[in-house]
CSV table of C-alpha atoms and ligand atoms in Angstrom, one decimal:
chain,number,residue,atom,x,y,z
A,280,MET,CA,-0.2,-0.1,0.0
A,281,PRO,CA,1.6,3.4,-1.2
A,282,ASP,CA,2.4,5.7,2.1
A,283,GLU,CA,2.6,9.3,1.0
A,284,HIS,CA,3.7,10.2,4.6
A,285,LEU,CA,6.6,7.9,5.5
A,286,LYS,CA,9.8,9.9,5.6
A,287,ILE,CA,13.1,7.4,5.2
A,288,GLY,CA,16.3,9.1,5.2
A,289,VAL,CA,19.4,7.8,2.8
A,290,LEU,CA,22.7,8.2,4.1
A,291,ALA,CA,24.3,9.9,0.7
A,292,VAL,CA,27.9,10.5,1.7
A,293,GLN,CA,28.8,8.0,-0.8
A,294,GLY,CA,27.1,4.8,-2.9
A,295,ASN,CA,24.1,4.2,-4.4
A,296,PHE,CA,21.8,6.5,-2.5
A,297,ARG,CA,20.2,8.2,-5.7
A,298,GLU,CA,19.1,4.8,-6.9
A,299,HIS,CA,17.4,4.3,-3.1
A,300,ALA,CA,15.7,7.5,-3.2
A,301,ALA,CA,14.2,6.5,-6.4
A,302,VAL,CA,12.8,3.2,-5.3
A,303,LEU,CA,11.5,5.3,-2.4
A,304,ARG,CA,9.3,7.8,-4.6
A,305,ARG,CA,8.1,4.8,-6.6
A,306,LEU,CA,6.7,3.4,-3.4
A,307,CYS,CA,5.5,7.1,-2.9
A,308,ALA,CA,7.5,7.3,0.2
A,309,GLU,CA,9.6,10.5,0.7
A,310,PRO,CA,13.3,10.3,0.7
A,311,VAL,CA,15.7,12.3,2.7
A,312,GLU,CA,19.2,12.7,2.1
A,313,VAL,CA,21.6,12.0,5.0
A,314,ARG,CA,24.7,14.2,5.1
A,315,LYS,CA,24.3,16.1,8.3
A,316,VAL,CA,23.7,14.8,12.1
A,317,GLU,CA,20.5,17.3,12.5
A,318,GLN,CA,19.2,15.4,8.9
A,319,LEU,CA,18.0,12.3,10.9
A,320,GLU,CA,15.8,13.8,13.1
A,321,GLY,CA,12.3,13.3,12.4
A,322,LEU,CA,12.5,10.2,10.2
A,323,ASP,CA,10.8,7.3,9.9
A,324,GLY,CA,13.5,5.0,8.6
A,325,LEU,CA,16.9,5.2,7.2
A,326,ILE,CA,18.6,3.5,4.6
A,327,ILE,CA,22.3,2.9,4.5
A,328,PRO,CA,23.2,2.2,0.9
A,329,GLY,CA,26.0,-0.2,-0.5
A,330,GLY,CA,29.5,1.6,-2.1
A,331,GLU,CA,32.5,1.2,-0.5
A,332,SER,CA,32.5,0.9,3.3
A,333,THR,CA,35.7,1.8,3.8
A,334,ALA,CA,35.1,5.1,2.4
A,335,ILE,CA,31.5,5.4,3.8
A,336,ALA,CA,32.8,4.5,7.3
A,337,ARG,CA,35.6,7.2,7.2
A,338,LEU,CA,32.9,9.8,6.2
A,339,LEU,CA,30.3,8.8,9.1
A,340,ARG,CA,33.3,9.4,11.3
A,341,ILE,CA,34.7,13.0,9.8
A,342,TYR,CA,30.8,14.0,10.0
A,343,GLY,CA,29.9,12.6,13.3
A,344,LEU,CA,27.0,10.4,11.8
A,345,GLU,CA,29.0,7.4,13.8
A,346,GLU,CA,27.2,7.8,17.0
A,347,ALA,CA,24.2,9.8,15.6
A,348,ILE,CA,23.1,6.5,13.6
A,349,ARG,CA,24.1,4.4,16.6
A,350,ARG,CA,21.4,6.6,18.4
A,351,PHE,CA,18.9,6.9,15.8
A,352,ALA,CA,16.1,4.8,17.1
A,353,GLY,CA,13.9,3.8,14.1
A,354,PRO,CA,14.3,0.8,11.7
A,355,VAL,CA,17.4,0.8,9.8
A,356,PHE,CA,18.0,-0.9,6.4
A,357,GLY,CA,21.6,-1.8,5.5
A,358,THR,CA,22.5,-3.0,1.5
A,359,CYS,CA,26.3,-4.3,0.6
A,360,ALA,CA,28.4,-1.9,2.1
A,361,GLY,CA,25.4,-0.8,4.1
A,362,MET,CA,25.3,-4.2,5.7
A,363,ILE,CA,29.3,-4.4,6.4
A,364,LEU,CA,28.7,-1.4,8.4
A,365,LEU,CA,25.9,-2.7,10.6
A,366,ASP,CA,27.8,-5.5,11.8
A,367,ARG,CA,29.5,-6.2,14.9
A,368,ASP,CA,33.0,-4.8,13.6
A,369,HIS,CA,31.8,-1.8,12.5
A,370,LEU,CA,28.6,-0.1,13.7
A,371,GLY,CA,27.7,-3.0,16.1
A,372,LEU,CA,24.0,-2.6,15.7
A,373,VAL,CA,23.3,-6.1,14.0
A,374,ASP,CA,24.9,-9.5,15.6
A,375,LEU,CA,26.7,-10.6,12.2
A,376,THR,CA,30.0,-10.8,10.9
A,377,VAL,CA,31.0,-10.9,7.5
A,378,SER,CA,33.7,-11.2,4.9
A,379,ARG,CA,34.6,-8.2,2.6
A,380,ASN,CA,34.7,-9.2,-1.1
A,381,ALA,CA,34.6,-13.0,0.0
A,382,TYR,CA,33.0,-14.0,-3.5
A,383,GLY,CA,36.4,-14.3,-5.1
A,384,ARG,CA,37.8,-12.5,-8.3
A,385,GLN,CA,36.4,-14.8,-11.0
A,386,VAL,CA,32.6,-14.4,-10.0
A,387,ALA,CA,33.2,-11.1,-7.8
A,388,SER,CA,30.0,-9.5,-9.5
A,389,PHE,CA,27.0,-11.4,-10.4
A,390,GLU,CA,23.5,-11.7,-10.5
A,391,ALA,CA,21.4,-14.9,-9.4
A,392,ASP,CA,17.5,-15.6,-8.6
A,393,ILE,CA,17.4,-15.7,-5.0
A,394,ASP,CA,14.2,-17.4,-2.8
A,395,LEU,CA,12.6,-15.0,-0.6
A,396,ALA,CA,10.8,-16.2,2.4
A,397,GLY,CA,6.9,-16.8,2.1
A,398,GLU,CA,6.9,-15.6,-1.5
A,399,ASP,CA,6.6,-18.1,-4.7
A,400,GLU,CA,8.3,-15.7,-7.0
A,401,PRO,CA,11.7,-15.4,-7.1
A,402,LEU,CA,14.1,-12.3,-6.8
A,403,ARG,CA,16.7,-11.2,-8.7
A,404,GLY,CA,19.6,-10.5,-6.8
A,405,VAL,CA,22.5,-8.6,-8.2
A,406,PHE,CA,25.5,-8.9,-6.3
A,407,ILE,CA,28.4,-6.4,-6.9
A,408,ARG,CA,31.8,-7.1,-4.8
A,409,ALA,CA,29.3,-8.3,-2.0
A,410,PRO,CA,29.9,-9.1,1.4
A,411,ARG,CA,29.2,-12.8,2.7
A,412,VAL,CA,27.6,-13.6,6.1
A,413,ALA,CA,30.2,-15.5,8.2
A,414,GLU,CA,28.4,-15.8,11.5
A,415,THR,CA,24.8,-14.7,13.2
A,416,GLY,CA,23.8,-14.1,16.2
A,417,PRO,CA,20.6,-16.0,17.4
A,418,GLN,CA,18.5,-12.9,17.3
A,419,VAL,CA,18.9,-12.7,13.3
A,420,ALA,CA,16.2,-14.4,11.4
A,421,VAL,CA,17.3,-15.2,7.6
A,422,LEU,CA,14.7,-14.3,5.0
A,423,ALA,CA,16.4,-15.2,1.8
A,424,LYS,CA,19.5,-17.5,0.9
A,425,LEU,CA,21.5,-18.1,-2.2
A,426,ASP,CA,22.8,-21.5,-2.0
A,427,ASP,CA,22.2,-21.9,1.3
A,428,GLU,CA,23.8,-18.6,2.4
A,429,PRO,CA,22.2,-16.1,3.9
A,430,VAL,CA,21.8,-12.9,1.8
A,431,LEU,CA,18.7,-11.1,3.5
A,432,LEU,CA,18.3,-11.0,7.0
A,433,ARG,CA,16.4,-9.4,9.5
A,434,GLN,CA,17.3,-8.6,13.7
A,435,GLY,CA,14.4,-6.7,15.0
A,436,ARG,CA,14.1,-3.1,13.8
A,437,PHE,CA,17.1,-3.6,11.5
A,438,LEU,CA,17.3,-5.2,7.9
A,439,VAL,CA,20.6,-6.2,5.7
A,440,ALA,CA,21.0,-7.3,2.5
A,441,SER,CA,24.4,-8.5,1.1
A,442,PHE,CA,22.8,-7.9,-2.7
A,443,HIS,CA,21.1,-4.4,-4.3
A,444,PRO,CA,17.8,-4.5,-4.5
A,445,GLU,CA,17.9,-0.6,-5.5
A,446,LEU,CA,19.3,-1.7,-8.8
A,447,THR,CA,16.0,-3.8,-10.4
A,448,ASP,CA,12.5,-3.4,-10.6
A,449,ASP,CA,11.7,-5.4,-8.2
A,450,THR,CA,10.2,-3.3,-5.4
A,451,ARG,CA,9.5,-5.9,-2.9
A,452,VAL,CA,12.7,-5.9,-0.6
A,453,HIS,CA,12.0,-2.0,-0.2
A,454,GLU,CA,8.3,-2.8,0.2
A,455,ARG,CA,9.3,-5.1,3.3
A,456,PHE,CA,11.6,-2.7,4.4
A,457,LEU,CA,8.4,0.1,4.6
A,458,GLU,CA,6.3,-2.9,6.1
A,459,LEU,CA,8.8,-2.5,8.9
A,460,VAL,CA,9.1,1.1,9.1
A,461,ARG,CA,5.3,0.7,9.4
A,462,GLU,CA,4.9,-1.7,12.0
A,463,GLU,CA,7.8,0.2,14.3
A,464,THR,CA,5.9,3.4,14.0
A,465,SER,CA,2.4,2.1,15.1
A,466,VAL,CA,4.4,0.6,18.1
A,467,ARG,CA,5.9,4.0,18.8
A,468,ALA,CA,2.8,5.8,18.4
B,577,LIG,N1,33.3,-4.6,-1.3
B,577,LIG,C1,32.1,-3.4,-1.1
B,577,LIG,C2,32.7,-3.1,0.4
B,577,LIG,O1,33.4,-3.8,1.1
B,577,LIG,C3,30.9,-3.7,-0.9
B,577,LIG,C4,30.5,-3.8,-2.1
B,577,LIG,C5,29.0,-2.8,-2.6
B,577,LIG,O2,28.7,-2.2,-1.6
B,577,LIG,N2,28.5,-3.1,-3.8
B,577,LIG,O3,32.6,-1.9,1.0
């Protein structure tokens, strides 16, 4: 269901933030580019896009956004580099560890159909120098797998994907995130 009043921040320091903003607009949510701490105020959710996690991590520190994102109380969706940033070794918000660029040189980037829990239609996953999930804590639920390895996971208000759902026309993963945001906003209201 389209939802005109959901305001979703998209961390816009580096990487695929424009593509995420475009998907949000298609789903009638309002994207807000986030580069400063104060821009996190009043948001219903936040997306941390793919890109280069080392660059994004450095910019987060420079802009003072690291602590601000840790304090952000709403749902957060991290894709690819965004998933790396949320893991135990970075922001420490999701109880998982990943290996960066772990699909090897030959197949560093590829597309594959992945099965989404609860759906018949597979999802086309675009993997670009993707991280591989190495370990997950007990609170982490696996929502989609590729070759028996988790590629879409949820821990409470956090959703993480090792692929790029913003690069295909299939909006189902973003729809799931907006559902999560709607659930959380009704709980907090
Ligand atoms: N390889 C990148 C990293 O380690 C992630 C790639 C991506 O976000 N597409 O940060």
